[in-house]
Amino acid sequence: MGLFSKILFSITLIVGIGGRFYGGYVNYKSNDDHVEVVQRIINGESINRYDCWECFQPGLMYNIHAGIAKLFGHSNRGWINAQLQWQNVFFSLLGLFILFVWLKNKNISPHFSLLIMSFWLVNPAFFGISFQATNDLLIIVIGMAIVFFVEQYYHQKKIFSALCALLLAVLAAYIKGLGIALLLLTFAVVLFLIFQSRIRSHFGLLVPMILGVYLLSFHSKYHEHYRVYGNPFVTNIEKPNPPPFREPDYKDTHRPGINSIETGFLRLPLKNFLEKPYNINSPKDYPIHRTSFWLQMYGSFYHSMFSMHPGTWQSKQPDMLHLVRATFVLGIVPLLLFVWGLLLSIKKVFKQFFTTTENRFAWGEIIHAVFCLGMLVFSIQYAITYRDYGCIKAIFLLPALLSFTWFFMVGLQQITRPKWQKTLFYTLSAIVLLCCINIVFLLKTLSKFYFA
């Protein structure tokens, strides 16, 4: 396994890093238009909620990019689009570096450590968002850094680590609404750790927390939205009526996603999912799996062109679709390992709660469970609230990437027989190679449009 893992890592390093730079060069479309917001700021135009599609977003990132564009004397769409894309290319590399440093301190076989790095280098969800001109990648990397610093604070009790996590959480909330979920989770975990440690000097961390809440409450777009609309968290989509529990309701959503609780969360149209492993950005004639929360998450996690939007990211090449189907089938293995690790950790927490003292309490398990389950709960709530299929995205879970990886490793460590370890290693390697091929197809498709 040693030589093979090194060869595989070398391949994914070339595809994962080289592909990001090449993707930043040939891509010129994104799922949503964030460029217009920057242009409006440069031109002194209004950026209220209804002025453009992404005008509801917090303005920190847009104001920074507007300042950079002014500094270089460029305000055209192509320049700003490239500016946003290259920002995300470099921040995605920072995220991979955080993962590399984090893995170095984990008690895991070097072969599987390299395999995990390989997987995230070419994971279609993380790769695909790494060179689109959006604000999603920043939140993902900030989330990774937060989990890294919170875990450091738990182990080393250094107030600097907690302060970094808190400041990053406030920054995330000023970049994207998803950052509010990240902020709440970070504040909750740090608060628990402060009171658990009972170190007097650490209670001073309450000051930046209170200051952050004050700033977001009275000096942010959330305050403006609350003042104008009575809701600090309005988006570019009007809230439909809540979904019914059983009978699907189609009339209340423009692009049906969560038609009912039952179809959204309790059914899995797997046959349709494998027959049509992609989406259609249309209110009509869409694959029925588009109404399943779990399959939308799973599909967008393993297929970079799953959403089929924008047009330059669309492909129904038969060979690629066959490989995607194989990825979906094999991808169940790491999912089961993650779920197994999560359940074992929850069991450990309950066992220690009833049998040991507070000093030996399983805070490590709780930290990662809070971030994993917290981001999942946010994603479910967001999907139910707005019901549009475009509101169901695997990238909403990726701010907790380190925590998801942590539980995967817990499940992985339960496989102790050498024969089973070897079988698992090569199964996971096959998934990584399939993800590599998926990326090659994506870059080939983008090249076709760029060089046309």
PDB file of N, CA and C in Angstrom, residues 212-276:
ATOM      1  N   GLY A 212     -18.751  41.190  19.156  1.00  0.00           N
ATOM      2  CA  GLY A 212     -19.158  40.651  17.865  1.00  0.00           C
ATOM      3  C   GLY A 212     -20.664  40.647  17.693  1.00  0.00           C
ATOM      4  N   VAL A 213     -21.389  40.231  18.736  1.00  0.00           N
ATOM      5  CA  VAL A 213     -22.854  40.224  18.682  1.00  0.00           C
ATOM      6  C   VAL A 213     -23.381  41.648  18.517  1.00  0.00           C
ATOM      7  N   TYR A 214     -22.772  42.599  19.233  1.00  0.00           N
ATOM      8  CA  TYR A 214     -23.199  44.007  19.132  1.00  0.00           C
ATOM      9  C   TYR A 214     -23.010  44.535  17.712  1.00  0.00           C
ATOM     10  N   LEU A 215     -21.827  44.299  17.136  1.00  0.00           N
ATOM     11  CA  LEU A 215     -21.550  44.808  15.794  1.00  0.00           C
ATOM     12  C   LEU A 215     -22.498  44.221  14.760  1.00  0.00           C
ATOM     13  N   LEU A 216     -22.731  42.907  14.837  1.00  0.00           N
ATOM     14  CA  LEU A 216     -23.625  42.263  13.878  1.00  0.00           C
ATOM     15  C   LEU A 216     -25.070  42.687  14.069  1.00  0.00           C
ATOM     16  N   SER A 217     -25.424  43.011  15.299  1.00  0.00           N
ATOM     17  CA  SER A 217     -26.813  43.389  15.594  1.00  0.00           C
ATOM     18  C   SER A 217     -27.127  44.816  15.165  1.00  0.00           C
ATOM     19  N   PHE A 218     -26.127  45.715  15.200  1.00  0.00           N
ATOM     20  CA  PHE A 218     -26.416  47.130  14.953  1.00  0.00           C
ATOM     21  C   PHE A 218     -25.579  47.762  13.849  1.00  0.00           C
ATOM     22  N   HIS A 219     -24.575  47.068  13.340  1.00  0.00           N
ATOM     23  CA  HIS A 219     -23.716  47.655  12.307  1.00  0.00           C
ATOM     24  C   HIS A 219     -23.433  46.606  11.228  1.00  0.00           C
ATOM     25  N   SER A 220     -24.482  46.130  10.606  1.00  0.00           N
ATOM     26  CA  SER A 220     -24.330  45.117   9.560  1.00  0.00           C
ATOM     27  C   SER A 220     -25.562  45.123   8.673  1.00  0.00           C
ATOM     28  N   LYS A 221     -25.501  44.350   7.601  1.00  0.00           N
ATOM     29  CA  LYS A 221     -26.638  44.228   6.694  1.00  0.00           C
ATOM     30  C   LYS A 221     -27.809  43.523   7.383  1.00  0.00           C
ATOM     31  N   TYR A 222     -27.506  42.694   8.381  1.00  0.00           N
ATOM     32  CA  TYR A 222     -28.567  42.018   9.124  1.00  0.00           C
ATOM     33  C   TYR A 222     -29.445  43.041   9.845  1.00  0.00           C
ATOM     34  N   HIS A 223     -28.804  44.062  10.413  1.00  0.00           N
ATOM     35  CA  HIS A 223     -29.552  45.128  11.084  1.00  0.00           C
ATOM     36  C   HIS A 223     -30.408  45.896  10.077  1.00  0.00           C
ATOM     37  N   GLU A 224     -29.815  46.178   8.913  1.00  0.00           N
ATOM     38  CA  GLU A 224     -30.549  46.892   7.863  1.00  0.00           C
ATOM     39  C   GLU A 224     -31.766  46.088   7.405  1.00  0.00           C
ATOM     40  N   HIS A 225     -31.593  44.793   7.215  1.00  0.00           N
ATOM     41  CA  HIS A 225     -32.710  43.952   6.788  1.00  0.00           C
ATOM     42  C   HIS A 225     -33.792  43.874   7.861  1.00  0.00           C
ATOM     43  N   TYR A 226     -33.389  43.815   9.113  1.00  0.00           N
ATOM     44  CA  TYR A 226     -34.371  43.769  10.197  1.00  0.00           C
ATOM     45  C   TYR A 226     -35.164  45.071  10.244  1.00  0.00           C
ATOM     46  N   ARG A 227     -34.461  46.189  10.033  1.00  0.00           N
ATOM     47  CA  ARG A 227     -35.123  47.496  10.082  1.00  0.00           C
ATOM     48  C   ARG A 227     -36.114  47.661   8.931  1.00  0.00           C
ATOM     49  N   VAL A 228     -35.743  47.172   7.745  1.00  0.00           N
ATOM     50  CA  VAL A 228     -36.577  47.380   6.552  1.00  0.00           C
ATOM     51  C   VAL A 228     -37.636  46.291   6.396  1.00  0.00           C
ATOM     52  N   TYR A 229     -37.246  45.006   6.622  1.00  0.00           N
ATOM     53  CA  TYR A 229     -38.139  43.884   6.332  1.00  0.00           C
ATOM     54  C   TYR A 229     -38.653  43.165   7.576  1.00  0.00           C
ATOM     55  N   GLY A 230     -38.119  43.528   8.743  1.00  0.00           N
ATOM     56  CA  GLY A 230     -38.535  42.845   9.964  1.00  0.00           C
ATOM     57  C   GLY A 230     -37.928  41.468  10.121  1.00  0.00           C
ATOM     58  N   ASN A 231     -36.930  41.138   9.277  1.00  0.00           N
ATOM     59  CA  ASN A 231     -36.259  39.835   9.322  1.00  0.00           C
ATOM     60  C   ASN A 231     -34.797  40.042   8.939  1.00  0.00           C
ATOM     61  N   PRO A 232     -33.860  39.773   9.834  1.00  0.00           N
ATOM     62  CA  PRO A 232     -32.443  40.020   9.509  1.00  0.00           C
ATOM     63  C   PRO A 232     -31.865  39.054   8.490  1.00  0.00           C
ATOM     64  N   PHE A 233     -32.561  37.953   8.204  1.00  0.00           N
ATOM     65  CA  PHE A 233     -31.984  36.894   7.368  1.00  0.00           C
ATOM     66  C   PHE A 233     -32.691  36.718   6.034  1.00  0.00           C
ATOM     67  N   VAL A 234     -33.276  37.781   5.489  1.00  0.00           N
ATOM     68  CA  VAL A 234     -33.928  37.675   4.185  1.00  0.00           C
ATOM     69  C   VAL A 234     -32.896  37.357   3.107  1.00  0.00           C
ATOM     70  N   THR A 235     -33.343  36.690   2.043  1.00  0.00           N
ATOM     71  CA  THR A 235     -32.456  36.325   0.938  1.00  0.00           C
ATOM     72  C   THR A 235     -33.052  36.834  -0.376  1.00  0.00           C
ATOM     73  N   ASN A 236     -32.532  36.313  -1.491  1.00  0.00           N
ATOM     74  CA  ASN A 236     -33.059  36.707  -2.800  1.00  0.00           C
ATOM     75  C   ASN A 236     -34.293  35.907  -3.182  1.00  0.00           C
ATOM     76  N   ILE A 237     -34.748  35.024  -2.313  1.00  0.00           N
ATOM     77  CA  ILE A 237     -35.943  34.218  -2.571  1.00  0.00           C
ATOM     78  C   ILE A 237     -36.987  34.549  -1.506  1.00  0.00           C
ATOM     79  N   GLU A 238     -38.203  34.798  -1.929  1.00  0.00           N
ATOM     80  CA  GLU A 238     -39.286  35.028  -0.976  1.00  0.00           C
ATOM     81  C   GLU A 238     -39.646  33.712  -0.298  1.00  0.00           C
ATOM     82  N   LYS A 239     -39.966  33.769   0.969  1.00  0.00           N
ATOM     83  CA  LYS A 239     -40.322  32.550   1.701  1.00  0.00           C
ATOM     84  C   LYS A 239     -41.654  31.992   1.198  1.00  0.00           C
ATOM     85  N   PRO A 240     -41.674  30.755   0.749  1.00  0.00           N
ATOM     86  CA  PRO A 240     -42.959  30.120   0.412  1.00  0.00           C
ATOM     87  C   PRO A 240     -43.633  29.622   1.692  1.00  0.00           C
ATOM     88  N   ASN A 241     -44.816  29.083   1.545  1.00  0.00           N
ATOM     89  CA  ASN A 241     -45.453  28.437   2.694  1.00  0.00           C
ATOM     90  C   ASN A 241     -44.643  27.209   3.092  1.00  0.00           C
ATOM     91  N   PRO A 242     -44.664  26.831   4.362  1.00  0.00           N
ATOM     92  CA  PRO A 242     -43.931  25.629   4.792  1.00  0.00           C
ATOM     93  C   PRO A 242     -44.418  24.404   4.024  1.00  0.00           C
ATOM     94  N   PRO A 243     -43.543  23.443   3.752  1.00  0.00           N
ATOM     95  CA  PRO A 243     -43.968  22.255   3.003  1.00  0.00           C
ATOM     96  C   PRO A 243     -44.926  21.396   3.822  1.00  0.00           C
ATOM     97  N   PRO A 244     -45.904  20.769   3.180  1.00  0.00           N
ATOM     98  CA  PRO A 244     -46.775  19.839   3.900  1.00  0.00           C
ATOM     99  C   PRO A 244     -45.987  18.596   4.300  1.00  0.00           C
ATOM    100  N   PHE A 245     -46.550  17.784   5.181  1.00  0.00           N
ATOM    101  CA  PHE A 245     -45.822  16.602   5.616  1.00  0.00           C
ATOM    102  C   PHE A 245     -45.873  15.492   4.575  1.00  0.00           C
ATOM    103  N   ARG A 246     -47.062  15.211   4.000  1.00  0.00           N
ATOM    104  CA  ARG A 246     -47.180  14.052   3.112  1.00  0.00           C
ATOM    105  C   ARG A 246     -47.466  14.439   1.670  1.00  0.00           C
ATOM    106  N   GLU A 247     -48.606  15.049   1.409  1.00  0.00           N
ATOM    107  CA  GLU A 247     -49.007  15.309   0.029  1.00  0.00           C
ATOM    108  C   GLU A 247     -48.120  16.390  -0.592  1.00  0.00           C
ATOM    109  N   PRO A 248     -47.360  16.069  -1.652  1.00  0.00           N
ATOM    110  CA  PRO A 248     -46.460  17.057  -2.254  1.00  0.00           C
ATOM    111  C   PRO A 248     -47.199  18.296  -2.729  1.00  0.00           C
ATOM    112  N   ASP A 249     -46.594  19.451  -2.492  1.00  0.00           N
ATOM    113  CA  ASP A 249     -47.154  20.739  -2.895  1.00  0.00           C
ATOM    114  C   ASP A 249     -46.212  21.361  -3.917  1.00  0.00           C
ATOM    115  N   TYR A 250     -46.651  21.466  -5.163  1.00  0.00           N
ATOM    116  CA  TYR A 250     -45.789  21.955  -6.237  1.00  0.00           C
ATOM    117  C   TYR A 250     -46.017  23.433  -6.548  1.00  0.00           C
ATOM    118  N   LYS A 251     -47.184  23.944  -6.248  1.00  0.00           N
ATOM    119  CA  LYS A 251     -47.547  25.274  -6.717  1.00  0.00           C
ATOM    120  C   LYS A 251     -46.840  26.395  -5.977  1.00  0.00           C
ATOM    121  N   ASP A 252     -46.237  26.085  -4.816  1.00  0.00           N
ATOM    122  CA  ASP A 252     -45.686  27.145  -3.985  1.00  0.00           C
ATOM    123  C   ASP A 252     -44.193  27.364  -4.200  1.00  0.00           C
ATOM    124  N   THR A 253     -43.579  26.652  -5.142  1.00  0.00           N
ATOM    125  CA  THR A 253     -42.155  26.836  -5.408  1.00  0.00           C
ATOM    126  C   THR A 253     -41.920  26.958  -6.904  1.00  0.00           C
ATOM    127  N   HIS A 254     -41.056  27.887  -7.299  1.00  0.00           N
ATOM    128  CA  HIS A 254     -40.749  28.095  -8.713  1.00  0.00           C
ATOM    129  C   HIS A 254     -39.956  26.917  -9.267  1.00  0.00           C
ATOM    130  N   ARG A 255     -38.926  26.500  -8.531  1.00  0.00           N
ATOM    131  CA  ARG A 255     -38.115  25.347  -8.941  1.00  0.00           C
ATOM    132  C   ARG A 255     -38.204  24.319  -7.815  1.00  0.00           C
ATOM    133  N   PRO A 256     -39.148  23.381  -7.929  1.00  0.00           N
ATOM    134  CA  PRO A 256     -39.439  22.477  -6.813  1.00  0.00           C
ATOM    135  C   PRO A 256     -38.216  21.768  -6.259  1.00  0.00           C
ATOM    136  N   GLY A 257     -38.121  21.786  -4.944  1.00  0.00           N
ATOM    137  CA  GLY A 257     -37.093  21.062  -4.212  1.00  0.00           C
ATOM    138  C   GLY A 257     -37.770  20.247  -3.130  1.00  0.00           C
ATOM    139  N   ILE A 258     -38.001  20.860  -1.988  1.00  0.00           N
ATOM    140  CA  ILE A 258     -38.704  20.181  -0.896  1.00  0.00           C
ATOM    141  C   ILE A 258     -40.207  20.348  -1.099  1.00  0.00           C
ATOM    142  N   ASN A 259     -40.820  19.383  -1.777  1.00  0.00           N
ATOM    143  CA  ASN A 259     -42.269  19.447  -2.035  1.00  0.00           C
ATOM    144  C   ASN A 259     -43.083  19.011  -0.824  1.00  0.00           C
ATOM    145  N   SER A 260     -42.498  18.165   0.000  1.00  0.00           N
ATOM    146  CA  SER A 260     -43.124  17.747   1.253  1.00  0.00           C
ATOM    147  C   SER A 260     -42.025  17.166   2.139  1.00  0.00           C
ATOM    148  N   ILE A 261     -42.306  17.058   3.410  1.00  0.00           N
ATOM    149  CA  ILE A 261     -41.327  16.480   4.335  1.00  0.00           C
ATOM    150  C   ILE A 261     -41.065  15.015   3.970  1.00  0.00           C
ATOM    151  N   GLU A 262     -42.114  14.311   3.609  1.00  0.00           N
ATOM    152  CA  GLU A 262     -41.973  12.882   3.291  1.00  0.00           C
ATOM    153  C   GLU A 262     -41.089  12.676   2.063  1.00  0.00           C
ATOM    154  N   THR A 263     -41.396  13.380   0.949  1.00  0.00           N
ATOM    155  CA  THR A 263     -40.600  13.194  -0.266  1.00  0.00           C
ATOM    156  C   THR A 263     -39.206  13.781  -0.112  1.00  0.00           C
ATOM    157  N   GLY A 264     -39.080  14.810   0.710  1.00  0.00           N
ATOM    158  CA  GLY A 264     -37.783  15.463   0.874  1.00  0.00           C
ATOM    159  C   GLY A 264     -36.812  14.704   1.755  1.00  0.00           C
ATOM    160  N   PHE A 265     -37.339  14.017   2.780  1.00  0.00           N
ATOM    161  CA  PHE A 265     -36.448  13.428   3.778  1.00  0.00           C
ATOM    162  C   PHE A 265     -36.685  11.942   4.055  1.00  0.00           C
ATOM    163  N   LEU A 266     -37.817  11.408   3.628  1.00  0.00           N
ATOM    164  CA  LEU A 266     -38.137  10.022   3.973  1.00  0.00           C
ATOM    165  C   LEU A 266     -38.190   9.090   2.770  1.00  0.00           C
ATOM    166  N   ARG A 267     -37.943   9.618   1.586  1.00  0.00           N
ATOM    167  CA  ARG A 267     -37.912   8.778   0.384  1.00  0.00           C
ATOM    168  C   ARG A 267     -36.587   8.965  -0.348  1.00  0.00           C
ATOM    169  N   LEU A 268     -36.138   7.891  -0.985  1.00  0.00           N
ATOM    170  CA  LEU A 268     -34.901   7.930  -1.770  1.00  0.00           C
ATOM    171  C   LEU A 268     -35.158   7.313  -3.145  1.00  0.00           C
ATOM    172  N   PRO A 269     -35.487   8.119  -4.149  1.00  0.00           N
ATOM    173  CA  PRO A 269     -35.704   7.577  -5.505  1.00  0.00           C
ATOM    174  C   PRO A 269     -34.383   7.209  -6.165  1.00  0.00           C
ATOM    175  N   LEU A 270     -33.784   6.123  -5.702  1.00  0.00           N
ATOM    176  CA  LEU A 270     -32.439   5.735  -6.132  1.00  0.00           C
ATOM    177  C   LEU A 270     -32.371   5.357  -7.616  1.00  0.00           C
ATOM    178  N   LYS A 271     -33.414   4.710  -8.105  1.00  0.00           N
ATOM    179  CA  LYS A 271     -33.422   4.297  -9.519  1.00  0.00           C
ATOM    180  C   LYS A 271     -33.318   5.530 -10.422  1.00  0.00           C
ATOM    181  N   ASN A 272     -34.121   6.543 -10.134  1.00  0.00           N
ATOM    182  CA  ASN A 272     -34.081   7.779 -10.910  1.00  0.00           C
ATOM    183  C   ASN A 272     -32.748   8.495 -10.739  1.00  0.00           C
ATOM    184  N   PHE A 273     -32.191   8.410  -9.542  1.00  0.00           N
ATOM    185  CA  PHE A 273     -30.908   9.053  -9.230  1.00  0.00           C
ATOM    186  C   PHE A 273     -29.775   8.465 -10.064  1.00  0.00           C
ATOM    187  N   LEU A 274     -29.755   7.157 -10.223  1.00  0.00           N
ATOM    188  CA  LEU A 274     -28.710   6.508 -11.008  1.00  0.00           C
ATOM    189  C   LEU A 274     -28.970   6.614 -12.515  1.00  0.00           C
ATOM    190  N   GLU A 275     -30.243   6.654 -12.898  1.00  0.00           N
ATOM    191  CA  GLU A 275     -30.560   6.801 -14.320  1.00  0.00           C
ATOM    192  C   GLU A 275     -30.178   8.191 -14.821  1.00  0.00           C
ATOM    193  N   LYS A 276     -30.413   9.214 -13.989  1.00  0.00           N
ATOM    194  CA  LYS A 276     -30.126  10.599 -14.373  1.00  0.00           C
ATOM    195  C   LYS A 276     -29.286  11.259 -13.273  1.00  0.00           C
TER     196      LYS A 276
END
